[in-house]
Coordinates of C-alpha atoms in Angstrom, one line a residue:
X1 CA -44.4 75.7 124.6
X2 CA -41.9 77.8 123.1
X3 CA -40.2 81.5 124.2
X4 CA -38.7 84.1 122.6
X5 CA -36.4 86.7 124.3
X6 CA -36.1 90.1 123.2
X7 CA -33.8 92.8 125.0
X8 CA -34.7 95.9 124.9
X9 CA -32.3 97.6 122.5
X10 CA -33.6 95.3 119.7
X11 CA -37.1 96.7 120.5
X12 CA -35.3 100.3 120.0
X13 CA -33.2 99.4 116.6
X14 CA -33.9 100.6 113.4
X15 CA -31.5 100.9 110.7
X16 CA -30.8 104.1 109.8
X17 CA -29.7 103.2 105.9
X18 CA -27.5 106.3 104.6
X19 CA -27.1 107.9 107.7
X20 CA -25.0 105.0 108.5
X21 CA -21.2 106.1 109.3
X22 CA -20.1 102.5 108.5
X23 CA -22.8 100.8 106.7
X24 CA -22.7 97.3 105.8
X25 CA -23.2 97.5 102.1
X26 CA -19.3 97.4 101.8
X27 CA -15.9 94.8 102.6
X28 CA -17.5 91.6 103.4
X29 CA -19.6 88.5 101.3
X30 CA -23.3 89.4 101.0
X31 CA -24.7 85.7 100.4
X32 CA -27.8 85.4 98.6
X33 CA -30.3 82.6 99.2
X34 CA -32.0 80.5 96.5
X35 CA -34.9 82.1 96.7
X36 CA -33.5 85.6 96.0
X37 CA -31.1 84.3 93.5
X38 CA -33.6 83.0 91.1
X39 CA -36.2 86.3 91.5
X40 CA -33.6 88.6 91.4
X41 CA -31.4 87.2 88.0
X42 CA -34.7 85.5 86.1
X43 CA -37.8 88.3 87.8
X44 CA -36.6 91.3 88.9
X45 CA -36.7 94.5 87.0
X46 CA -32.6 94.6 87.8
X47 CA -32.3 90.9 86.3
X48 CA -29.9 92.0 83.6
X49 CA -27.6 93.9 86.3
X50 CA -28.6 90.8 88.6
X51 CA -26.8 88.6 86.3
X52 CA -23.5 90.1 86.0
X53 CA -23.1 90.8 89.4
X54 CA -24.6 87.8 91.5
X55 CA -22.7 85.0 91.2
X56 CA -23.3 81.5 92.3
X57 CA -20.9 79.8 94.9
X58 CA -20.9 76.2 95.4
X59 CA -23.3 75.5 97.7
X60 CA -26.9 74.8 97.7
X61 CA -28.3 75.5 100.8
X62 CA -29.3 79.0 101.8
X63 CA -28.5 81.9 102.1
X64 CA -25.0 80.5 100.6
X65 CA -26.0 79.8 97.4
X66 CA -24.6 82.7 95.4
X67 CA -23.1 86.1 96.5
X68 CA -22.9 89.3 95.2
X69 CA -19.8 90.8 93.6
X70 CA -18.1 93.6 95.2
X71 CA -17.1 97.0 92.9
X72 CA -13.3 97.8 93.2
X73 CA -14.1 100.0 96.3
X74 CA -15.8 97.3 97.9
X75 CA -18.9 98.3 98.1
X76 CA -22.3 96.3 96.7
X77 CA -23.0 97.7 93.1
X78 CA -27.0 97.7 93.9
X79 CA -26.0 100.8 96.8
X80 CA -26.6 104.3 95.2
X81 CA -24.6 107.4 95.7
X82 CA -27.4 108.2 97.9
X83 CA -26.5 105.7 100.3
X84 CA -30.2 103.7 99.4
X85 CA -30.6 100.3 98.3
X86 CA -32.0 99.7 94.7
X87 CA -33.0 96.6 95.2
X88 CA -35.3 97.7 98.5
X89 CA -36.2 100.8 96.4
X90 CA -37.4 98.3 93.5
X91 CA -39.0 95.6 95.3
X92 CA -38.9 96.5 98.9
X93 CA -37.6 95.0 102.1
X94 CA -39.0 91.5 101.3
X95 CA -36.9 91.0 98.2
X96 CA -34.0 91.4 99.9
X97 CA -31.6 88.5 100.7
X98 CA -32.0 86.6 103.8
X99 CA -28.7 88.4 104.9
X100 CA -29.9 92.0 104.0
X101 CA -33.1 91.7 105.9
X102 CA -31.6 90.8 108.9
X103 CA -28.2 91.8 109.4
X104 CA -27.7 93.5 112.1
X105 CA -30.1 90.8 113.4
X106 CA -29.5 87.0 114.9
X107 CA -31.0 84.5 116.8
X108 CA -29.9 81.5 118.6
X109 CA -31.8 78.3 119.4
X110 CA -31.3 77.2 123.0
X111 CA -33.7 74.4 123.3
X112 CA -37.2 75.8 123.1
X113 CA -35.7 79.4 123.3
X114 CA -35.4 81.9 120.6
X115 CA -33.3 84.5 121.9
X116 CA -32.9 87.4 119.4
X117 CA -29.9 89.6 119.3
X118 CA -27.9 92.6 117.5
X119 CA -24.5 92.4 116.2
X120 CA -21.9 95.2 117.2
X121 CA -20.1 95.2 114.2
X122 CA -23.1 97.8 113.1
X123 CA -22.7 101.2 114.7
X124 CA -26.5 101.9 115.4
X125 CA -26.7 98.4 117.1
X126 CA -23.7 99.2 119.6
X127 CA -25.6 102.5 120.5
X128 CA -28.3 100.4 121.4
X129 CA -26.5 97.9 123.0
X130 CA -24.3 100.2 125.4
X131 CA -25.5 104.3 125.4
X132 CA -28.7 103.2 127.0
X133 CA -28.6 102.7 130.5
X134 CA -32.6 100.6 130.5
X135 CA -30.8 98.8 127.0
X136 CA -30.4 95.4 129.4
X137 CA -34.2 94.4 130.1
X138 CA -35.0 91.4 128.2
X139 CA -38.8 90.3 127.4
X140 CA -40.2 87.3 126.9
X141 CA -43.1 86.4 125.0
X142 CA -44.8 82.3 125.2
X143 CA -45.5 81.1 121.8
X144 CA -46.9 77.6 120.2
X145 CA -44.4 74.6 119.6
X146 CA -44.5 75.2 115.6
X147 CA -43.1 78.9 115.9
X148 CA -39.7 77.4 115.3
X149 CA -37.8 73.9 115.6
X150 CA -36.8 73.6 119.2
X151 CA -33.5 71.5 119.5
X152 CA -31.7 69.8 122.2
X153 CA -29.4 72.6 124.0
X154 CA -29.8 72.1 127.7
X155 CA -28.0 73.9 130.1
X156 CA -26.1 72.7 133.3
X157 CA -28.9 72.4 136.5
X158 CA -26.2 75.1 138.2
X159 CA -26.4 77.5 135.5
X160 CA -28.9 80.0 137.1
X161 CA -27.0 80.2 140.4
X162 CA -24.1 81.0 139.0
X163 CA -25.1 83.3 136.6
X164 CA -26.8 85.5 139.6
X165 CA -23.9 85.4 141.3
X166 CA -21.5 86.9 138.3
X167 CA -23.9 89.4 138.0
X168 CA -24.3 90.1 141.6
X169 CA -20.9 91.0 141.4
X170 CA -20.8 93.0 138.3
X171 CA -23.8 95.1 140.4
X172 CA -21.2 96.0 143.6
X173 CA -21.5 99.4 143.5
X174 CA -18.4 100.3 145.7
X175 CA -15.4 99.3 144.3
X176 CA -14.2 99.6 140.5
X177 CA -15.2 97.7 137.5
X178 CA -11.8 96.2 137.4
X179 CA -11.7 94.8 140.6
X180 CA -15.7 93.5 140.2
X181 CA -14.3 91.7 136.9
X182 CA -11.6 90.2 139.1
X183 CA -14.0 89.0 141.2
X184 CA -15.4 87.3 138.6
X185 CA -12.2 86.0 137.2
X186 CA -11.3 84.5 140.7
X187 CA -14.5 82.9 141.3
X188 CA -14.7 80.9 138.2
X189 CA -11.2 79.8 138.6
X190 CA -12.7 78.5 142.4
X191 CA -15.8 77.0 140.6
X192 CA -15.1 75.8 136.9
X193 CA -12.7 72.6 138.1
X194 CA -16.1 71.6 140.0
X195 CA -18.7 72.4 137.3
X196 CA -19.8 68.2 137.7
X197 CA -20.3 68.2 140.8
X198 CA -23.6 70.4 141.9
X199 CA -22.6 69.9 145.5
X200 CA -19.3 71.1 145.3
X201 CA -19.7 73.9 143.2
X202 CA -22.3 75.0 145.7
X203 CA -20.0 74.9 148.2
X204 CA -17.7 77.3 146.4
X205 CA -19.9 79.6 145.2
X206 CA -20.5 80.2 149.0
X207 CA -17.0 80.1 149.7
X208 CA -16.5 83.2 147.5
X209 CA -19.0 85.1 148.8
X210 CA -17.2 84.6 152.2
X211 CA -14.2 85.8 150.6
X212 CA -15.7 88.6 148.8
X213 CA -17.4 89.7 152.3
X214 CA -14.1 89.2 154.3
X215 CA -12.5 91.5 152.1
X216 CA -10.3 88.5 151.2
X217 CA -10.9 88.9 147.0
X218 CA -9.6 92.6 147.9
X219 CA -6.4 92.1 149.7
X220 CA -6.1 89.1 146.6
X221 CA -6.8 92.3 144.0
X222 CA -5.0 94.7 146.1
X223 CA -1.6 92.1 145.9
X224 CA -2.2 91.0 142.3
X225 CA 0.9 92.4 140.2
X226 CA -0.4 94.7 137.2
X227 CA 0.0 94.4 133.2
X228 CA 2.5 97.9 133.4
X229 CA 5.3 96.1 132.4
X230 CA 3.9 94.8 129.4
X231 CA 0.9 96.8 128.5
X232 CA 1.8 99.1 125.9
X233 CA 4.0 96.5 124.2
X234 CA 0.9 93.9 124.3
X235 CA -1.5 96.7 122.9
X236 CA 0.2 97.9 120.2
X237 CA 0.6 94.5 118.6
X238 CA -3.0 93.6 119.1
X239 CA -3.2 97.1 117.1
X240 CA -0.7 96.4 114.7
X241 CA -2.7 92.6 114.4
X242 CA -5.8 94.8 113.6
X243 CA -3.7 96.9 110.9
X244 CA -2.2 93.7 109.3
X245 CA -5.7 92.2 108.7
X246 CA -6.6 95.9 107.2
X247 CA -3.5 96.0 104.9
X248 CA -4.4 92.3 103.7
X249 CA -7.8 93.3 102.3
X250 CA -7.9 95.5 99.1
X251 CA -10.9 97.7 99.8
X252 CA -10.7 100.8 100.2
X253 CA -14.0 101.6 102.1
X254 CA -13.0 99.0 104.3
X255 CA -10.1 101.0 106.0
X256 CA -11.6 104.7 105.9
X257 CA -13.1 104.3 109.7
X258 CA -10.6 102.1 111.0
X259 CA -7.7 104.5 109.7
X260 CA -9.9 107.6 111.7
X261 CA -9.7 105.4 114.7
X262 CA -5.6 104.7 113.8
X263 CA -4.5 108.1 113.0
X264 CA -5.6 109.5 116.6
X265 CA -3.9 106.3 118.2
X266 CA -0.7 107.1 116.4
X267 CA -0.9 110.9 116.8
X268 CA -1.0 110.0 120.8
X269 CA 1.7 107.9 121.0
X270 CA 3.9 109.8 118.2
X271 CA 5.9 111.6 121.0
X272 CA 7.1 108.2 122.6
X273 CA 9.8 107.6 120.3
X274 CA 8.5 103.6 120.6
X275 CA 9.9 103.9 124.5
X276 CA 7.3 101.5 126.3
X277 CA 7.7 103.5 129.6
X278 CA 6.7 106.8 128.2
X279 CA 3.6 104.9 126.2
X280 CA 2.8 103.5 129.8
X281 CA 2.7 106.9 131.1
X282 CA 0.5 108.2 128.5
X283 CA -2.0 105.6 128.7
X284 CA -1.9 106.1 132.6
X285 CA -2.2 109.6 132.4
X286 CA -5.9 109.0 129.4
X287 CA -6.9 106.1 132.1
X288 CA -6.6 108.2 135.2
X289 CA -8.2 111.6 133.7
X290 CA -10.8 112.0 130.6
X291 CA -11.7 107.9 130.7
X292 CA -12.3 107.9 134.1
X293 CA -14.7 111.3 134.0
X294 CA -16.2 109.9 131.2
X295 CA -17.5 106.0 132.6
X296 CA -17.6 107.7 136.1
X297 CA -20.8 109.3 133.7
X298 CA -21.6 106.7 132.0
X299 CA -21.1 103.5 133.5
X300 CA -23.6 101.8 132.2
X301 CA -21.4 101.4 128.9
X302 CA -19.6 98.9 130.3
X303 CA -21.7 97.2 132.5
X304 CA -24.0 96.9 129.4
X305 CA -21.6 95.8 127.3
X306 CA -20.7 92.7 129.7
X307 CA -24.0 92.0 130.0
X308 CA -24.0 91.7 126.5
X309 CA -21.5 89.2 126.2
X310 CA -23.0 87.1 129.3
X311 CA -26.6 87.0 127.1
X312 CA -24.7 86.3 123.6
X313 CA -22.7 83.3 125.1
X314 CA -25.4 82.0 127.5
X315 CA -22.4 82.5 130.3
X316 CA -21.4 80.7 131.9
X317 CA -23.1 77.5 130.1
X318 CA -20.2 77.1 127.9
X319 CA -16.5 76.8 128.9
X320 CA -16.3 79.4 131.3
X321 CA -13.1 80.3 131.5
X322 CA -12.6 80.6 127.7
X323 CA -15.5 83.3 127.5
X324 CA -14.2 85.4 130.5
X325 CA -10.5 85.4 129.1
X326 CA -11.8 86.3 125.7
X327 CA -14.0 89.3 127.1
X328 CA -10.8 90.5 129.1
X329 CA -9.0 90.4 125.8
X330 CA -11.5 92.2 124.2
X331 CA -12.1 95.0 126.9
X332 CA -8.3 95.1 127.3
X333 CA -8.0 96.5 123.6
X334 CA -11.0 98.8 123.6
X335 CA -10.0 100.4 127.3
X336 CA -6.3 100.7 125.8
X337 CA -8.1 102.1 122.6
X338 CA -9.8 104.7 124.5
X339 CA -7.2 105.3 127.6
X340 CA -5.2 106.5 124.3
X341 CA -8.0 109.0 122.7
X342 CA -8.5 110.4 126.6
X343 CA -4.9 110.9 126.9
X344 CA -5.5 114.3 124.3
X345 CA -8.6 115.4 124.9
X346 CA -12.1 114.3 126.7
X347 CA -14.0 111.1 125.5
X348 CA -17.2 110.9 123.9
X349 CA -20.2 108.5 123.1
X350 CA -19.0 108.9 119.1
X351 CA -15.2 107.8 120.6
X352 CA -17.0 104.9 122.1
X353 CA -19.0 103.9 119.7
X354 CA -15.8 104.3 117.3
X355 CA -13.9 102.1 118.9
X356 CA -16.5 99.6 119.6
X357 CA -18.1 99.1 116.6
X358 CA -14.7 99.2 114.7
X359 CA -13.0 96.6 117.0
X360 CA -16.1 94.1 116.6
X361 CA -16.5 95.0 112.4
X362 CA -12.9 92.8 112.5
X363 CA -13.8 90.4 115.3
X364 CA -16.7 89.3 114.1
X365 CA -15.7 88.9 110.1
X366 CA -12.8 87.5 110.4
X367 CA -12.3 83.8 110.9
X368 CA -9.2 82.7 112.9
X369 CA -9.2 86.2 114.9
X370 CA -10.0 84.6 118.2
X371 CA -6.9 82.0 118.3
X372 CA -4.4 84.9 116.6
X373 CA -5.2 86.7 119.7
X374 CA -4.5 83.2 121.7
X375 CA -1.4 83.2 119.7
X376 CA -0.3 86.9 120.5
X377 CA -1.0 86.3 124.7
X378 CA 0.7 83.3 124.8
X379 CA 4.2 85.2 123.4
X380 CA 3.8 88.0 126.7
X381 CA 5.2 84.9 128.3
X382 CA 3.0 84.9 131.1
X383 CA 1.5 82.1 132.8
X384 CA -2.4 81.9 131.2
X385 CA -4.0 81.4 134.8
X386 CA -2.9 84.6 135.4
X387 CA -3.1 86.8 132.4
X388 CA -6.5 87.8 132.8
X389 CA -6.4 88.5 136.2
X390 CA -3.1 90.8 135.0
X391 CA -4.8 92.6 131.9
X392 CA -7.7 93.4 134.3
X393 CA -5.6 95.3 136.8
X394 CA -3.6 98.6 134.8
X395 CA -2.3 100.3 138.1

């Protein structure tokens, strides 16, 4: 027997072609499978265009075996001025490429699951993923063994415990989504060195939940020293990383939404005179005023957004600790992103989405983006046990 998992906001996505504010016709390799290539440059009614754009790659497998060839904007030369698709308006959606069809669309294999999922690097996919508060149910539907080849992916026999447990936590109502995510980040630090042994691991997971109880995690929170003295300095080079990898790439279209998102981050800070105390103060001041009206609204976002990262990395399965500090990382950019946008004038869902969808666009895309960010922690000079815990806390 084999399953297939669909959450919710995939049930609600649709793509919403030139409407799009960042659509993903533009900036990045569109491979084209075998299949495609052959219909679209010997079949199609666009065969002679076809030609002189589609150009084969090395491989042979799909849907690597040719790509399409970018205009000098960047952009795919078979999107119209009307923001349509000629080759979907020609042939329709099945003679797209295997990348068209599905992108914003994935799936992973876990043994004899298929668990479907959205990418954030679209912008219609992150309002899905995080403005709906009911956007976390996830259904699952029995189908036969030849659906789709099951492989070998097992997770540890502790898996589910734990996983109710993180989330437990992420559900405590009464105290602040950073102190629940350093919950988190003290408990797997208590349970990761034991992840072999069932027993012992069983034996810590109740061990925190004396602590949390005892109010021992919050005298631990309450103690642990902030980021303040290096958190302006640490979040403008993870934004001046972000504008390096811009100013690399020689497309146009590819910068126009990131530099919106740029320009309000550097009219915000312009006052500061590079002075780290005053850029502390005025992501303090965006923190403690218009971001904290708007998630005290809309908390969901970020509680969605988690979840989201738990499902897409079947946490804590994997190297724990690795997932959680790379979810930190990424939630300390965005939060500094949007402490800075609330520090001039209230936030809203298109701020979010902004600075979500813009953050993941170069996240996702770009290859070594992960370790750069390794690379630019390690130089705060901090011990990396800590760190985390440190970029969790801002006050």
């Amino acid at each position: 027997m084999r399953s297939i998992i669909t959450p919710e906001y995939i049930k609600n996505f649709f793509c919403i072609a030139d409407k799009c504010e960042d659509h993903c016709c533009h900036s990045w390799d569109i491979s084209i499978d075998k299949s495609t290539y052959k219909f679209m440059t010997q079949k199609s009614s666009l065969k002679v265009k076809s030609a002189d754009v589609i150009m084969r790659t090395k491989g042979e497998e799909s849907p690597y075996y040719a790509k399409i060839r970018l205009n000098s904007d960047g952009i795919c030369p078979f999107r119209e001025e009307s923001g349509l698709c000629e080759v979907h308006k020609e042939h329709g959606h099945k003679r797209l490429s295997l990348t068209c069809q599905s992108y914003p669309r994935t799936f992973t294999i876990r043994g004899n699951k298929k668990e479907h999922n959205l990418q954030l690097s679209c912008p219609e996919a992150a309002r899905q993923v995080l403005l709906n508060p009911a956007s976390m149910q996830f259904h699952q539907k029995n189908t036969t063994n030849d659906a789709f080849a099951a492989n070998n992916y097992t997770r540890p026999n502790w898996h589910a415990a734990v996983q109710q447990f993180l989330v437990d936590i992420l559900f405590i109502n009464d105290i602040s989504l950073e102190q629940r995510l350093f919950y988190i980040g003290i408990t797997l630090r208590l349970i990761e060195p034991h992840k072999d042994n069932a027993e012992e691991l069983h034996k810590r997971l109740l061990l925190c939940c004396e602590k949390i109880n005892n109010k021992n995690f919050d005298k631990l929170y309450r103690e642990q020293r902030t980021s303040s003295d290096f958190y302006p300095g640490l979040l403008i080079q993870f934004f001046n990383y972000h504008i390096h990898l811009k100013s690399t790439r020689s497309f146009k279209m590819e910068s126009t939404r990131f530099n919106l998102l740029y320009q309000q981050l550097l009219e915000a800070l312009s006052l500061t005179n590079d002075d780290s105390y005053e850029q502390y103060k005025i992501l303090q001041h965006g923190f403690n005023n218009h971001y904290r009206e708007y998630f005290a609204q809309n908390s969901h976002i970020w509680i969605n957004y988690i979840l989201y990262v738990f499902y897409q990395n079947d946490f804590p399965s994997k190297s724990m600790q690795q997932v959680f500090d790379n979810l930190i990382d990424d939630i300390f950019i965005m939060r500094g992103a949007l402490s800075t946008l609330a520090s001039m004038r209230p936030l809203t869902d298109d701020d979010v989405i902004l600075v979500v969808q813009t953050y993941h666009r170069t996240r996702s895309h770009i290859a070594d983006y992960i370790d750069n960010i390794k690379r630019i922690r390690s130089e705060v000079g901090v011990d990396e046990e800590l760190l985390s815990l440190m970029l969790i806390k801002i006050h």
